[in-house]
Amino acid sequence: MNKKFSRLLEPNLKLYFLCMLLFSVAAVPFKPMLAAAEAAVTIAMYCFFRSSTKKRKQGILQYINSLTGSVDAASKSTLINSPLPIMVFRPDTGEVIWSNEDFLQLAGVREHLFEIKVEDTVPDLPMEWLLEGKQECPGRVVMNNRRFRVYGSLVRARDRDGTQNLVATTYWVDTTEYDAMREKFETSRPVVAILNVDNYEDLMKVSGEAQRSAIQAQIDERLSRWAADSGMLVKTNRDRYLLLMENRDYARLVGEKFSVLDTMREIGGENSHPTLSIGVGRDADGMAELYKNASLSLEMALSRGGDQAVVRGKLDFEFYGGRTKSTEKRTKVKSRVMANALSELMDDAQQIFIMGHSFADMDTVGAATGLCCAARKLGKRAQVVIDLNHNAAEAVLEKLRARPEYTDVFISGSEALLRMQPGALLIVVDTNRPDFVESPVLLESCNRVAVIDHHRRAASYIENAALNFHEPYASSASELVTELLQYLVEPSDLLGEEAEALLAGIVLDTKHFSMRTGGRTFEAAAFLRRAGADTSDIQKLFQSDLVEMVSRYDVIRQAEMYRDDIAIAAVQEDGVERVAAAQAADELLTLKGVKASFVVYRDGDGVLMSARSLGDINVQVILETLGGGGNSTTAGGRVENSDPETVREQLMAAIDAYLEK
């Protein structure tokens, strides 16, 4: 309606002529001569208007036709005289329609490619990208030993009989020299590697004077032989080497899976052979950054137990090796230094918060209570961030909350976030991954963080911590905290419930002192026993009721053997508790011939995995490929938006890849 109204208001010359003619007719009764003159003038003006309008339209049409002809001529001239090789073909049939002279020279033919198939001329040219509407071929196309980047477009052309066909026009850019230069640049980029003999000191202690020189000579000789074709190897210390190489050499070492790791273990006796850790830095902008990345990679390798190679690229880490048992190599000097540093941090802090991983277990709670005792000794009040409704340490928490010292000590992550003030100290225990903590938001909000953990470090870990007491050789976080307490408090300062919580954490992670135990583990247990820990009470903490036992054996009943020595239980039903799944994984290890066990079960929209090992199989490396983590004998993980059967297949693929390496 609005459009019709607007058209009425637009000027229309025909309407004006009609009005003038009506005025002439109206003037006839009064002055016939004047009316005749007006009518004559109106008719003359109307004829002139029609004539000029017709000429104007003809001029516009002629201009459009000439312009179209010029564009067509320019298009044809551009197509024929283009500096780029051009080929026009039908992608549905592969028939070549036309090509310019430059393309004929590239193709090595002298005549036009009429009635010839594209695959006869360029057999490696894909056509899917044109049909998908893309304007560039996703990869390089090789023709006559030359490499080309191919651009193209797809149009619909109508034949004389009226049928429509797809016609593709492709433009070919020769990139042979450019690709060769780029490949040369990529393969010649520098790579820095730092090699460290993990157990050099221990090896020298157990060897005689004559053996020491022989072992050192063998280490130097095998490393020199391995690096002979790889780059320049420089010995910077008695147990450390620097290797400078290029990307092409690095690719060869990766192809060999860093075989020097196995070569080093052939030196020495059965129980006293050297192991090597390698930190590699690559894809950096300068040598200083390369060396920094190599140092960071070496630190990562050592924090994961050594005997492996870690590569730091632009974005993340890559891991090779790390499948052997790690040997204990800790000194009390480090524990004393860490205890003094932690004491200073706690003394300077306005507030102290302690947080473990989500779904806290007895090891997390034990380590947290030990730190609460240290804070109390300094006259500070620490608060533990934990979800009291979802945890695996209810028995320990119940005993602790009955003590007046622990009134309102356990709070949620949201409460801690509201109470946190500038100058607060957050101590993270029993995990080093920011996505595994009880409250990631709280971790991001605090600028002073200390980490105490025994798990092998993953690619994502808490960076820039003010204190990082990370010992993958320790049995548990409770053991590490107990070592610190020996320099911070007296045994009488520990509450009996705190000592029992710490010892329960050690018992949990060592499977009642049967796995991952060393001399320091028993020293920590002895200290806690002197502090008042009752072993019979600790045994009661691990008791389960009939419902938990039935649930545990329901999981075990669904277990199947894989590769003769690995037990996998994939539970499709809902309702499996984490504690029951972990206990089922532990109990599966008691079966004859089982070296590792995995339990896969639902948890909301995701799938949880619990893994255990006797030490021959590194379950942490296996679950790491699925986003999990842990230690070589105890690991776990979660896969979002999946089902147990799918995760079970992914797990078996990860096991196959691990065993093949």
PDB file of C-alpha atoms in Angstrom, residues 333-461:
ATOM      1  CA  VAL A 333      68.258 -31.779  52.562  1.00  0.00           C
ATOM      2  CA  LYS A 334      65.512 -30.925  50.082  1.00  0.00           C
ATOM      3  CA  SER A 335      62.808 -31.750  52.641  1.00  0.00           C
ATOM      4  CA  ARG A 336      64.452 -29.444  55.178  1.00  0.00           C
ATOM      5  CA  VAL A 337      64.791 -26.620  52.648  1.00  0.00           C
ATOM      6  CA  MET A 338      61.164 -27.039  51.578  1.00  0.00           C
ATOM      7  CA  ALA A 339      60.011 -27.088  55.213  1.00  0.00           C
ATOM      8  CA  ASN A 340      61.780 -23.795  55.925  1.00  0.00           C
ATOM      9  CA  ALA A 341      60.365 -22.211  52.760  1.00  0.00           C
ATOM     10  CA  LEU A 342      56.840 -23.398  53.569  1.00  0.00           C
ATOM     11  CA  SER A 343      57.154 -22.092  57.127  1.00  0.00           C
ATOM     12  CA  GLU A 344      58.098 -18.638  55.812  1.00  0.00           C
ATOM     13  CA  LEU A 345      55.210 -18.609  53.355  1.00  0.00           C
ATOM     14  CA  MET A 346      52.699 -19.615  56.024  1.00  0.00           C
ATOM     15  CA  ASP A 347      54.097 -17.099  58.500  1.00  0.00           C
ATOM     16  CA  ASP A 348      53.759 -14.225  55.999  1.00  0.00           C
ATOM     17  CA  ALA A 349      50.274 -15.202  54.816  1.00  0.00           C
ATOM     18  CA  GLN A 350      47.190 -13.342  56.002  1.00  0.00           C
ATOM     19  CA  GLN A 351      45.040 -16.404  55.315  1.00  0.00           C
ATOM     20  CA  ILE A 352      45.878 -20.054  54.634  1.00  0.00           C
ATOM     21  CA  PHE A 353      43.699 -22.263  52.468  1.00  0.00           C
ATOM     22  CA  ILE A 354      44.480 -25.918  51.743  1.00  0.00           C
ATOM     23  CA  MET A 355      42.916 -27.666  48.768  1.00  0.00           C
ATOM     24  CA  GLY A 356      43.295 -31.098  47.173  1.00  0.00           C
ATOM     25  CA  HIS A 357      41.830 -32.751  44.109  1.00  0.00           C
ATOM     26  CA  SER A 358      38.108 -33.137  43.531  1.00  0.00           C
ATOM     27  CA  PHE A 359      36.456 -36.074  45.289  1.00  0.00           C
ATOM     28  CA  ALA A 360      39.121 -35.991  47.985  1.00  0.00           C
ATOM     29  CA  ASP A 361      40.471 -39.266  49.357  1.00  0.00           C
ATOM     30  CA  MET A 362      42.267 -40.128  52.596  1.00  0.00           C
ATOM     31  CA  ASP A 363      45.638 -39.090  51.201  1.00  0.00           C
ATOM     32  CA  THR A 364      44.315 -35.621  50.382  1.00  0.00           C
ATOM     33  CA  VAL A 365      42.645 -35.192  53.772  1.00  0.00           C
ATOM     34  CA  GLY A 366      45.685 -36.567  55.614  1.00  0.00           C
ATOM     35  CA  ALA A 367      48.067 -34.146  53.889  1.00  0.00           C
ATOM     36  CA  ALA A 368      45.664 -31.259  54.553  1.00  0.00           C
ATOM     37  CA  THR A 369      45.383 -32.053  58.272  1.00  0.00           C
ATOM     38  CA  GLY A 370      49.168 -32.239  58.581  1.00  0.00           C
ATOM     39  CA  LEU A 371      49.435 -28.738  57.143  1.00  0.00           C
ATOM     40  CA  CYS A 372      46.709 -27.554  59.533  1.00  0.00           C
ATOM     41  CA  CYS A 373      48.927 -28.737  62.389  1.00  0.00           C
ATOM     42  CA  ALA A 374      51.912 -26.822  60.964  1.00  0.00           C
ATOM     43  CA  ALA A 375      49.804 -23.658  60.680  1.00  0.00           C
ATOM     44  CA  ARG A 376      48.538 -24.097  64.230  1.00  0.00           C
ATOM     45  CA  LYS A 377      52.134 -24.342  65.442  1.00  0.00           C
ATOM     46  CA  LEU A 378      52.802 -20.947  63.818  1.00  0.00           C
ATOM     47  CA  GLY A 379      49.734 -19.438  65.439  1.00  0.00           C
ATOM     48  CA  LYS A 380      47.767 -19.431  62.195  1.00  0.00           C
ATOM     49  CA  ARG A 381      44.383 -20.908  61.346  1.00  0.00           C
ATOM     50  CA  ALA A 382      44.193 -22.885  58.118  1.00  0.00           C
ATOM     51  CA  GLN A 383      40.988 -23.867  56.352  1.00  0.00           C
ATOM     52  CA  VAL A 384      40.564 -26.911  54.124  1.00  0.00           C
ATOM     53  CA  VAL A 385      38.579 -26.572  50.886  1.00  0.00           C
ATOM     54  CA  ILE A 386      36.616 -29.788  50.352  1.00  0.00           C
ATOM     55  CA  ASP A 387      33.204 -30.985  49.218  1.00  0.00           C
ATOM     56  CA  LEU A 388      31.827 -32.669  52.330  1.00  0.00           C
ATOM     57  CA  ASN A 389      29.053 -34.355  50.336  1.00  0.00           C
ATOM     58  CA  HIS A 390      31.243 -35.913  47.644  1.00  0.00           C
ATOM     59  CA  ASN A 391      34.477 -37.415  48.922  1.00  0.00           C
ATOM     60  CA  ALA A 392      36.104 -40.744  49.719  1.00  0.00           C
ATOM     61  CA  ALA A 393      37.274 -39.912  53.250  1.00  0.00           C
ATOM     62  CA  GLU A 394      34.069 -39.634  55.255  1.00  0.00           C
ATOM     63  CA  ALA A 395      35.373 -41.837  58.089  1.00  0.00           C
ATOM     64  CA  VAL A 396      38.457 -39.656  58.614  1.00  0.00           C
ATOM     65  CA  LEU A 397      36.497 -36.419  58.304  1.00  0.00           C
ATOM     66  CA  GLU A 398      33.982 -37.571  60.912  1.00  0.00           C
ATOM     67  CA  LYS A 399      36.725 -38.137  63.498  1.00  0.00           C
ATOM     68  CA  LEU A 400      38.421 -34.814  62.716  1.00  0.00           C
ATOM     69  CA  ARG A 401      35.247 -32.732  62.864  1.00  0.00           C
ATOM     70  CA  ALA A 402      34.606 -34.049  66.366  1.00  0.00           C
ATOM     71  CA  ARG A 403      37.711 -32.178  67.574  1.00  0.00           C
ATOM     72  CA  PRO A 404      37.275 -28.535  68.670  1.00  0.00           C
ATOM     73  CA  GLU A 405      40.413 -27.601  66.693  1.00  0.00           C
ATOM     74  CA  TYR A 406      38.541 -28.474  63.484  1.00  0.00           C
ATOM     75  CA  THR A 407      35.371 -26.503  64.070  1.00  0.00           C
ATOM     76  CA  ASP A 408      34.468 -24.752  60.794  1.00  0.00           C
ATOM     77  CA  VAL A 409      37.818 -25.749  59.265  1.00  0.00           C
ATOM     78  CA  PHE A 410      36.313 -27.633  56.304  1.00  0.00           C
ATOM     79  CA  ILE A 411      34.615 -25.239  53.868  1.00  0.00           C
ATOM     80  CA  SER A 412      33.433 -25.333  50.278  1.00  0.00           C
ATOM     81  CA  GLY A 413      35.186 -23.706  47.343  1.00  0.00           C
ATOM     82  CA  SER A 414      32.535 -20.977  47.045  1.00  0.00           C
ATOM     83  CA  GLU A 415      32.888 -20.092  50.731  1.00  0.00           C
ATOM     84  CA  ALA A 416      36.657 -19.892  50.420  1.00  0.00           C
ATOM     85  CA  LEU A 417      36.325 -17.640  47.377  1.00  0.00           C
ATOM     86  CA  LEU A 418      34.116 -15.237  49.335  1.00  0.00           C
ATOM     87  CA  ARG A 419      36.447 -15.200  52.343  1.00  0.00           C
ATOM     88  CA  MET A 420      39.728 -14.905  50.413  1.00  0.00           C
ATOM     89  CA  GLN A 421      41.579 -11.620  50.860  1.00  0.00           C
ATOM     90  CA  PRO A 422      44.779 -10.204  49.347  1.00  0.00           C
ATOM     91  CA  GLY A 423      47.858 -11.880  50.796  1.00  0.00           C
ATOM     92  CA  ALA A 424      46.196 -15.278  51.149  1.00  0.00           C
ATOM     93  CA  LEU A 425      48.211 -18.464  50.631  1.00  0.00           C
ATOM     94  CA  LEU A 426      46.694 -21.475  48.854  1.00  0.00           C
ATOM     95  CA  ILE A 427      48.420 -24.839  49.370  1.00  0.00           C
ATOM     96  CA  VAL A 428      47.456 -27.489  46.811  1.00  0.00           C
ATOM     97  CA  VAL A 429      48.078 -31.093  47.907  1.00  0.00           C
ATOM     98  CA  ASP A 430      47.881 -34.463  46.157  1.00  0.00           C
ATOM     99  CA  THR A 431      47.573 -33.021  42.656  1.00  0.00           C
ATOM    100  CA  ASN A 432      49.535 -30.744  40.347  1.00  0.00           C
ATOM    101  CA  ARG A 433      46.951 -30.308  37.611  1.00  0.00           C
ATOM    102  CA  PRO A 434      44.837 -27.134  37.687  1.00  0.00           C
ATOM    103  CA  ASP A 435      41.816 -28.883  36.172  1.00  0.00           C
ATOM    104  CA  PHE A 436      41.800 -31.572  38.887  1.00  0.00           C
ATOM    105  CA  VAL A 437      41.617 -29.333  41.980  1.00  0.00           C
ATOM    106  CA  GLU A 438      38.498 -29.005  44.117  1.00  0.00           C
ATOM    107  CA  SER A 439      37.880 -25.403  43.000  1.00  0.00           C
ATOM    108  CA  PRO A 440      39.683 -24.214  39.828  1.00  0.00           C
ATOM    109  CA  VAL A 441      38.199 -20.734  40.308  1.00  0.00           C
ATOM    110  CA  LEU A 442      39.821 -20.448  43.732  1.00  0.00           C
ATOM    111  CA  LEU A 443      43.167 -21.491  42.253  1.00  0.00           C
ATOM    112  CA  GLU A 444      42.928 -18.825  39.556  1.00  0.00           C
ATOM    113  CA  SER A 445      41.946 -16.163  42.109  1.00  0.00           C
ATOM    114  CA  CYS A 446      44.935 -16.682  44.421  1.00  0.00           C
ATOM    115  CA  ASN A 447      48.314 -15.228  43.465  1.00  0.00           C
ATOM    116  CA  ARG A 448      50.360 -17.124  46.092  1.00  0.00           C
ATOM    117  CA  VAL A 449      50.218 -20.884  45.586  1.00  0.00           C
ATOM    118  CA  ALA A 450      52.273 -23.749  47.001  1.00  0.00           C
ATOM    119  CA  VAL A 451      52.097 -27.285  45.579  1.00  0.00           C
ATOM    120  CA  ILE A 452      52.881 -30.520  47.440  1.00  0.00           C
ATOM    121  CA  ASP A 453      52.351 -33.589  45.280  1.00  0.00           C
ATOM    122  CA  HIS A 454      53.698 -37.032  44.445  1.00  0.00           C
ATOM    123  CA  HIS A 455      51.935 -37.714  41.113  1.00  0.00           C
ATOM    124  CA  ARG A 456      53.886 -37.719  37.895  1.00  0.00           C
ATOM    125  CA  ARG A 457      53.592 -34.358  36.231  1.00  0.00           C
ATOM    126  CA  ALA A 458      51.303 -34.125  33.209  1.00  0.00           C
ATOM    127  CA  ALA A 459      51.418 -31.715  30.268  1.00  0.00           C
ATOM    128  CA  SER A 460      49.114 -29.333  32.155  1.00  0.00           C
ATOM    129  CA  TYR A 461      50.295 -28.437  35.636  1.00  0.00           C
TER     130      TYR A 461
END
